[in-house]
Coordinates of C-alpha atoms and ligand atoms in Angstrom, one line a residue:
M9 CA 115.6 -77.6 61.1
G10 CA 117.1 -78.9 57.8
R11 CA 117.1 -82.5 56.6
Q12 CA 119.8 -85.0 55.6
L13 CA 119.8 -86.7 52.2
D14 CA 118.0 -89.7 53.6
G15 CA 115.2 -87.5 55.0
T16 CA 116.2 -87.6 58.7
P17 CA 116.1 -84.3 60.4
M18 CA 119.4 -82.5 60.6
I19 CA 120.4 -81.9 64.2
D20 CA 122.9 -79.2 64.9
V21 CA 124.4 -79.4 68.4
D22 CA 128.1 -78.6 68.9
L23 CA 129.4 -80.1 72.1
R24 CA 133.1 -79.9 71.3
S25 CA 133.8 -77.2 74.0
D26 CA 132.3 -74.6 76.2
T27 CA 134.5 -72.1 74.5
L28 CA 131.8 -72.1 71.7
T29 CA 129.5 -69.9 73.8
K30 CA 128.8 -66.6 72.0
P31 CA 128.1 -63.2 73.5
T32 CA 124.3 -62.6 74.0
P33 CA 122.7 -59.4 72.8
E34 CA 122.7 -58.1 76.4
M35 CA 126.4 -58.8 76.7
R36 CA 126.9 -57.0 73.4
D37 CA 125.1 -54.0 74.8
A38 CA 127.4 -54.0 77.8
I39 CA 130.4 -54.2 75.5
A40 CA 129.0 -51.3 73.4
A41 CA 128.5 -49.1 76.6
A42 CA 132.0 -49.8 78.1
V43 CA 134.0 -46.8 79.2
V44 CA 137.5 -47.3 78.0
G45 CA 141.0 -45.8 78.2
D46 CA 144.5 -47.0 77.5
A47 CA 145.0 -50.0 79.8
A48 CA 148.8 -50.0 79.1
Y49 CA 148.9 -46.6 80.9
G50 CA 146.7 -48.0 83.7
E51 CA 143.9 -45.8 82.4
D52 CA 141.1 -48.1 81.4
P53 CA 138.4 -47.8 84.1
T54 CA 136.6 -51.0 83.1
V55 CA 139.7 -53.1 83.2
Q56 CA 140.4 -51.6 86.7
E57 CA 136.9 -52.4 87.7
L58 CA 137.2 -56.0 86.5
E59 CA 140.6 -56.5 88.3
E60 CA 139.2 -55.1 91.5
Y61 CA 136.0 -57.2 91.2
C62 CA 138.1 -60.4 90.6
A63 CA 140.5 -59.6 93.4
A64 CA 137.5 -59.4 95.8
L65 CA 135.9 -62.4 94.2
F66 CA 138.9 -64.5 95.1
G67 CA 139.8 -62.7 98.3
K68 CA 143.3 -61.9 97.0
P69 CA 145.0 -58.5 97.2
A70 CA 145.3 -58.0 93.4
A71 CA 144.3 -59.4 90.0
L72 CA 145.4 -59.1 86.3
F73 CA 143.4 -59.2 83.1
T74 CA 144.9 -61.4 80.4
A75 CA 143.9 -62.4 76.9
T76 CA 143.4 -66.2 77.4
G77 CA 143.5 -69.0 79.9
T78 CA 146.7 -70.2 78.3
M79 CA 148.2 -66.8 78.7
S80 CA 147.3 -66.8 82.4
N81 CA 148.9 -70.1 82.8
Q82 CA 152.1 -69.1 81.0
I83 CA 152.3 -65.9 83.0
A84 CA 151.7 -67.6 86.3
V85 CA 154.4 -70.3 85.6
R86 CA 156.9 -67.7 84.4
A87 CA 156.2 -65.4 87.4
L88 CA 156.5 -68.2 90.0
T89 CA 159.6 -70.1 88.7
S90 CA 163.1 -69.6 87.5
P91 CA 164.6 -71.4 84.4
G92 CA 165.7 -74.9 85.3
D93 CA 163.1 -75.4 88.0
E94 CA 160.7 -78.3 88.1
I95 CA 156.9 -78.2 88.2
V96 CA 154.9 -81.0 89.8
L97 CA 151.5 -81.5 88.2
D98 CA 149.0 -84.1 86.9
Y99 CA 149.9 -85.5 83.5
F100 CA 146.4 -84.6 82.1
H101 CA 146.3 -81.1 83.3
H102 CA 146.1 -78.4 80.6
I103 CA 149.5 -77.1 81.4
N104 CA 151.2 -80.4 80.6
Y105 CA 148.8 -81.8 78.1
F106 CA 148.4 -78.7 75.9
E107 CA 151.1 -76.3 77.0
S108 CA 154.3 -78.2 77.5
R109 CA 156.0 -76.6 74.4
Q110 CA 155.2 -73.1 75.3
T111 CA 156.0 -73.6 78.9
A112 CA 159.5 -74.9 77.9
L113 CA 159.9 -71.9 75.6
H114 CA 158.7 -69.2 78.0
A115 CA 159.7 -70.4 81.4
G116 CA 162.5 -72.9 80.6
V117 CA 161.2 -75.3 83.3
V118 CA 160.7 -79.1 83.3
F119 CA 157.6 -81.0 84.3
H120 CA 157.3 -83.8 86.8
P121 CA 154.0 -85.2 85.6
C122 CA 152.1 -87.5 88.1
F123 CA 149.2 -89.9 87.5
P124 CA 147.1 -89.4 90.7
H125 CA 143.7 -91.0 91.1
N126 CA 141.2 -88.8 89.1
G127 CA 143.7 -86.0 88.7
V128 CA 143.5 -85.1 92.4
L129 CA 147.1 -84.4 93.2
S130 CA 147.7 -85.1 96.9
S131 CA 150.5 -84.2 99.3
H132 CA 151.5 -87.9 99.0
D133 CA 151.9 -87.4 95.2
V134 CA 154.0 -84.3 95.7
A135 CA 156.1 -86.0 98.4
Q136 CA 156.7 -88.9 96.0
A137 CA 157.7 -86.5 93.2
I138 CA 160.1 -84.7 95.5
H139 CA 161.8 -87.8 96.9
G140 CA 161.8 -89.7 93.6
K141 CA 165.0 -87.9 92.5
L142 CA 168.2 -86.4 93.9
R143 CA 167.4 -83.0 95.1
D144 CA 170.8 -81.7 96.5
T145 CA 172.3 -78.5 95.2
G146 CA 173.1 -79.0 91.5
Y147 CA 170.0 -81.1 90.8
C148 CA 166.6 -80.0 89.6
R149 CA 164.4 -78.5 92.3
P150 CA 160.6 -78.4 92.3
T151 CA 159.5 -74.9 93.1
L152 CA 155.8 -75.0 91.9
V153 CA 152.9 -77.3 92.1
C154 CA 150.2 -76.8 89.5
L155 CA 146.6 -78.0 90.1
E156 CA 143.5 -77.7 88.1
N157 CA 139.9 -76.9 89.3
T158 CA 137.7 -78.2 87.8
I159 CA 139.8 -81.1 86.5
S160 CA 138.9 -81.1 82.9
F161 CA 140.1 -84.5 81.9
Y162 CA 138.1 -86.2 84.7
G163 CA 134.7 -85.0 83.7
G164 CA 135.2 -81.5 85.0
K165 CA 135.8 -82.9 88.5
V166 CA 135.7 -80.5 91.4
F167 CA 139.1 -80.6 93.2
P168 CA 138.2 -81.5 96.8
L169 CA 138.9 -78.5 99.1
T170 CA 140.3 -80.6 101.9
V171 CA 142.9 -82.2 99.5
L172 CA 143.7 -78.8 98.0
K173 CA 144.4 -77.4 101.5
D174 CA 146.5 -80.4 102.4
T175 CA 148.5 -80.4 99.2
A176 CA 149.1 -76.7 99.4
D177 CA 150.1 -76.8 103.1
F178 CA 152.6 -79.6 102.3
A179 CA 154.0 -77.7 99.3
H180 CA 154.4 -74.5 101.2
G181 CA 156.1 -76.4 104.0
K182 CA 158.8 -77.3 101.4
G183 CA 159.0 -73.8 100.1
I184 CA 157.1 -74.7 96.9
S185 CA 154.4 -72.3 95.5
V186 CA 151.0 -73.5 94.4
Y187 CA 149.1 -72.3 91.3
V188 CA 145.6 -73.4 90.4
D189 CA 144.5 -73.3 86.8
G190 CA 140.9 -72.4 87.5
A191 CA 139.7 -72.0 83.9
R192 CA 136.4 -73.5 85.2
L193 CA 136.7 -72.6 88.8
L194 CA 133.2 -71.1 89.0
N195 CA 131.8 -74.4 87.8
A196 CA 133.5 -76.0 90.9
C197 CA 131.9 -73.3 93.1
V198 CA 128.4 -73.7 91.6
R199 CA 128.7 -77.5 92.0
S200 CA 130.0 -77.5 95.6
G201 CA 128.3 -74.4 96.8
L202 CA 131.6 -73.1 98.1
D203 CA 132.7 -69.5 97.7
P204 CA 135.6 -68.9 95.2
R205 CA 137.6 -67.5 98.2
C206 CA 137.7 -70.9 99.8
Y207 CA 139.4 -72.4 96.7
A208 CA 141.7 -69.5 96.3
A209 CA 142.8 -69.2 99.9
P210 CA 145.3 -72.1 99.9
T211 CA 146.9 -70.9 96.6
D212 CA 149.6 -68.4 95.7
A213 CA 147.9 -67.6 92.5
V214 CA 144.7 -68.7 90.7
S215 CA 143.2 -68.1 87.3
L216 CA 139.7 -68.1 85.8
C217 CA 138.5 -68.1 82.1
F218 CA 135.7 -65.8 81.0
A219 CA 135.4 -67.4 77.5
K220 CA 134.2 -70.8 78.6
G221 CA 130.8 -71.5 80.2
L222 CA 130.6 -67.9 81.4
G223 CA 130.0 -66.9 77.8
A224 CA 132.3 -63.9 77.3
P225 CA 134.1 -63.7 73.9
F226 CA 137.5 -63.1 75.4
G227 CA 139.7 -63.1 78.5
S228 CA 141.0 -64.6 81.7
I229 CA 142.0 -63.3 85.1
L230 CA 145.0 -64.1 87.4
A231 CA 144.7 -63.3 91.1
G232 CA 147.2 -63.4 93.9
S233 CA 149.4 -61.3 96.1
S234 CA 150.4 -57.7 95.0
E235 CA 153.9 -58.9 94.6
F236 CA 152.8 -61.8 92.3
V237 CA 150.5 -59.6 90.3
G238 CA 153.3 -57.0 89.9
R239 CA 155.6 -59.7 88.5
A240 CA 152.7 -61.1 86.4
R241 CA 152.1 -57.7 84.9
L242 CA 155.7 -57.5 83.8
V243 CA 155.6 -61.0 82.2
R244 CA 152.3 -60.2 80.4
K245 CA 154.2 -57.2 78.9
W246 CA 157.1 -59.4 77.8
L247 CA 154.6 -61.8 76.1
G248 CA 153.1 -58.8 74.2
G249 CA 149.9 -59.0 76.3
N250 CA 149.9 -55.3 77.4
M251 CA 146.5 -54.2 76.0
H252 CA 145.0 -50.8 75.2
Q253 CA 141.2 -50.2 75.1
A254 CA 140.7 -53.6 76.7
G255 CA 137.7 -52.3 78.6
I256 CA 135.6 -53.5 75.7
M257 CA 136.6 -57.0 76.7
A258 CA 136.6 -56.4 80.4
A259 CA 133.0 -55.2 80.1
A260 CA 132.0 -58.6 78.7
A261 CA 133.8 -60.4 81.5
L262 CA 132.1 -58.2 84.2
F263 CA 128.7 -58.8 82.5
A264 CA 129.4 -62.6 82.6
L265 CA 130.4 -62.5 86.3
R266 CA 127.3 -60.5 87.2
N267 CA 124.8 -62.4 85.1
N268 CA 125.9 -65.8 83.8
I269 CA 127.2 -67.8 86.8
G270 CA 123.8 -69.3 87.4
Q271 CA 123.7 -70.8 83.9
L272 CA 126.6 -73.0 84.7
D273 CA 124.2 -75.1 86.8
V274 CA 122.1 -75.7 83.7
D275 CA 125.2 -77.0 81.9
H276 CA 125.9 -79.4 84.8
E277 CA 122.3 -80.7 84.6
H278 CA 122.7 -81.2 80.8
A279 CA 126.0 -83.1 81.2
R280 CA 124.3 -85.4 83.7
L281 CA 121.4 -85.9 81.3
L282 CA 123.9 -86.9 78.5
Y283 CA 125.6 -89.2 81.0
R284 CA 122.3 -90.9 81.9
R285 CA 121.5 -91.5 78.3
L286 CA 124.9 -92.8 77.4
S287 CA 125.1 -95.1 80.4
D288 CA 122.0 -96.9 79.1
P289 CA 122.3 -100.7 79.7
A290 CA 121.6 -101.1 76.0
M291 CA 125.1 -99.7 75.3
P292 CA 127.3 -101.9 77.6
A293 CA 130.5 -101.4 75.5
M294 CA 130.5 -97.6 76.2
S295 CA 132.7 -96.7 79.1
I296 CA 132.1 -93.2 80.4
I297 CA 133.8 -90.9 82.9
P298 CA 130.9 -89.5 84.9
P299 CA 130.6 -85.8 84.7
D300 CA 131.0 -83.8 88.0
T301 CA 130.2 -80.6 86.3
N302 CA 129.8 -79.9 82.5
I303 CA 132.1 -82.4 80.8
V304 CA 131.3 -86.0 79.6
M305 CA 134.2 -88.2 78.4
F306 CA 133.5 -91.6 76.9
D307 CA 135.7 -94.3 75.5
V308 CA 134.9 -95.8 72.2
S309 CA 137.8 -98.2 71.8
A310 CA 135.6 -101.2 72.7
L311 CA 133.5 -100.3 69.6
G312 CA 136.5 -101.1 67.4
V313 CA 136.8 -97.4 66.3
T314 CA 139.2 -94.6 66.9
A315 CA 137.9 -91.5 68.6
A316 CA 138.6 -89.6 65.3
A317 CA 136.4 -91.9 63.3
F318 CA 133.6 -91.7 65.9
V319 CA 133.8 -88.0 66.0
A320 CA 133.7 -87.7 62.1
E321 CA 130.6 -89.9 62.0
A322 CA 129.0 -87.8 64.7
A323 CA 129.7 -84.7 62.7
R324 CA 127.8 -86.3 59.8
H325 CA 124.8 -86.6 62.1
G326 CA 125.1 -82.9 63.0
V327 CA 126.7 -83.5 66.5
G328 CA 130.0 -81.8 67.3
L329 CA 132.3 -83.9 69.6
L330 CA 136.0 -83.6 70.3
D331 CA 138.5 -86.3 69.5
W332 CA 140.7 -86.8 72.6
T333 CA 143.6 -89.2 72.8
H334 CA 143.4 -92.8 74.1
G335 CA 140.1 -93.5 72.2
L336 CA 138.3 -90.9 74.3
V337 CA 135.6 -88.6 73.0
R338 CA 134.6 -85.4 74.8
A339 CA 131.3 -83.7 75.0
V340 CA 130.9 -80.4 76.9
A341 CA 127.5 -78.9 77.9
H342 CA 127.3 -75.1 77.5
H343 CA 124.9 -72.2 76.9
P344 CA 122.6 -72.0 75.1
I345 CA 122.3 -75.8 74.4
T346 CA 118.9 -77.2 75.5
A347 CA 117.9 -80.5 77.0
E348 CA 116.2 -81.4 73.7
Q349 CA 119.5 -80.9 71.9
I350 CA 121.3 -83.1 74.4
E351 CA 118.6 -85.8 73.8
A352 CA 119.1 -85.5 70.1
A353 CA 122.9 -85.8 70.5
A354 CA 122.5 -88.8 72.7
S355 CA 120.3 -90.6 70.2
A356 CA 122.7 -89.8 67.4
I357 CA 125.5 -91.3 69.5
R358 CA 123.3 -94.4 70.1
T359 CA 122.8 -94.8 66.4
I360 CA 126.5 -94.7 65.7
Y361 CA 127.0 -97.1 68.6
D362 CA 124.6 -99.6 67.1
Q363 CA 126.2 -99.2 63.7
C364 CA 129.6 -100.1 65.2
M365 CA 128.2 -103.1 67.2
R366 CA 126.6 -104.6 64.1
W367 CA 130.1 -104.9 62.6
Q368 CA 131.4 -108.5 62.1
P369 CA 135.1 -108.0 62.5
A370 CA 136.2 -111.2 60.5
C371 CA 134.2 -110.5 57.3
T372 CA 133.6 -106.9 56.6
P373 CA 135.5 -103.6 56.9
H374 CA 134.4 -101.5 59.8
P375 CA 131.3 -99.3 59.0
L376 CA 133.1 -96.1 60.0
D377 CA 135.9 -94.7 57.9
Q378 CA 139.0 -95.5 60.0
R379 CA 141.2 -93.5 57.7
T380 CA 140.1 -90.3 59.3
L381 CA 143.1 -88.8 61.0
S382 CA 142.9 -87.6 64.5
W383 CA 144.0 -84.0 65.2
Q384 CA 147.2 -85.4 66.7
E385 CA 147.9 -87.4 63.5
R386 CA 147.1 -84.4 61.3
A387 CA 149.5 -82.3 63.3
L388 CA 152.3 -84.8 62.5
H389 CA 151.6 -84.8 58.7
Ligands
PLP1 C1 140.5 -73.9 78.3 C2 141.5 -74.1 79.3 C3 142.6 -73.4 79.4 C4 143.0 -72.4 78.2 O1 142.1 -71.4 78.0 P1 142.2 -70.6 76.6 O2 141.4 -69.4 76.9 O3 141.6 -71.5 75.6 O4 143.6 -70.4 76.3 C5 143.5 -73.6 80.4 N1 143.2 -74.5 81.4 C6 142.1 -75.2 81.4 C7 141.9 -76.2 82.5 C8 141.2 -75.1 80.3 O5 140.1 -75.9 80.3

C-alpha cells in the first residue's frame, strides 16, 4: 500500500462500475483452451455452445452472441420496431439515458420516456403513454416497451416479477412487444432466488451482459424466439457485428456463467455494507438510494458540491466513483473488491463529507474545487 504526500495510506478502490472486473487466471486458461472456428460461417463451436447454453438458461428457443450490452439493445430495438415507431420506457433506463442518439440513428424510432416510481414501469404507465397522444392512423404508434432488470439507476433494483408479467400482458394485449435490457439480470436472479426463465418468460426478447459483475472481458447475449433471433442476426451483421473466431470470447462468457454467478451475492453484500456506512446518522445531509443489488447511488447536492467535484476529491483519496447527473454519485460493488476496501472507501467518503460540512458558505470558497467539469460538461466543450 502506497502513501499520500501527507503520510496517510493510499487506498485504491475503484467503484465506478462493475465493468472494471478483469478476467481471472482461470478464465484466461478457459480462453486459451477455446476451440474456435469462423462464427460468421456458423462454424465456431464455442459460440454455438454459448448460444445454446443461454437459450436454455432463459428458456427461449434461440440466442445470439453480441459484442456489448449496447449492441444487444440496439439490435433488439431495430429487430422489434420499424422506423417511425414509438418506444415506451423509463426515462433513466440505459436505452434512453445513454443510447438515445444511436437508437435514433439505427432504428429511427422515438422514445416516450416515463417517470414511474423507482423505474418500475407498470401497465398503468404504459396505458397512460398510449392514451396520452392521438394514436389513429397517421400518428405515432408505440410498438415496443423496454424494461430494465436490474434497474441500474435505482440502486440495481430487481424488477418485481408480478409487475413484469402484468406490464407484458397488457402490452401484448395491445400488440406491443416487450424487451428487457437484462445487462444485470443474473444479479436480479441471485437477489430474488428466481430462475432466469421466470424473468424471461413474459418477454419477447431479453439480454444479459457478461462483462459486468460476471467478470468476462467481453460480450452480451440476446435471447428470444427463433424468428426474433433470425432477424437479430441480420441486424447484427448490418452493424458490423458478425464476428469470426469469437469462441475466444464465448469461452470467457461460458466460464463466467459456470463459475461466477455466486460471486454476485458477495457484491450485493458489499453494496449493503457501503450503504450502512454511508447512512450513518453522523452524515445526515447524505441522501442515498438503498441498493437492492450491487449499486449505491448517493446525492451530494446538500453538501454544496457538484457530483463532479465530489468524485474528483474521492479520486485524490484513491476511491473511484462515478459522477452521475442531478448531483448523484454512483458506487458499484464488484469482484474482487473486499469488505476492507469498502470500509476504506466509506471512510474516505466520510472525510470528504466532513470537509464539505465544515464549509462556511458566506465567508470562504468551498473546500472542493468546483471548477471540475462533469463528464456531461466536458462533452459539451
Ligand atoms: C452496462 C449496461 C448496458 C451496456 O453495456 P455495454 O456492454 O457497456 O455496452 C446496457 N444496459 C444496462 C442496464 C447496463 O447497465
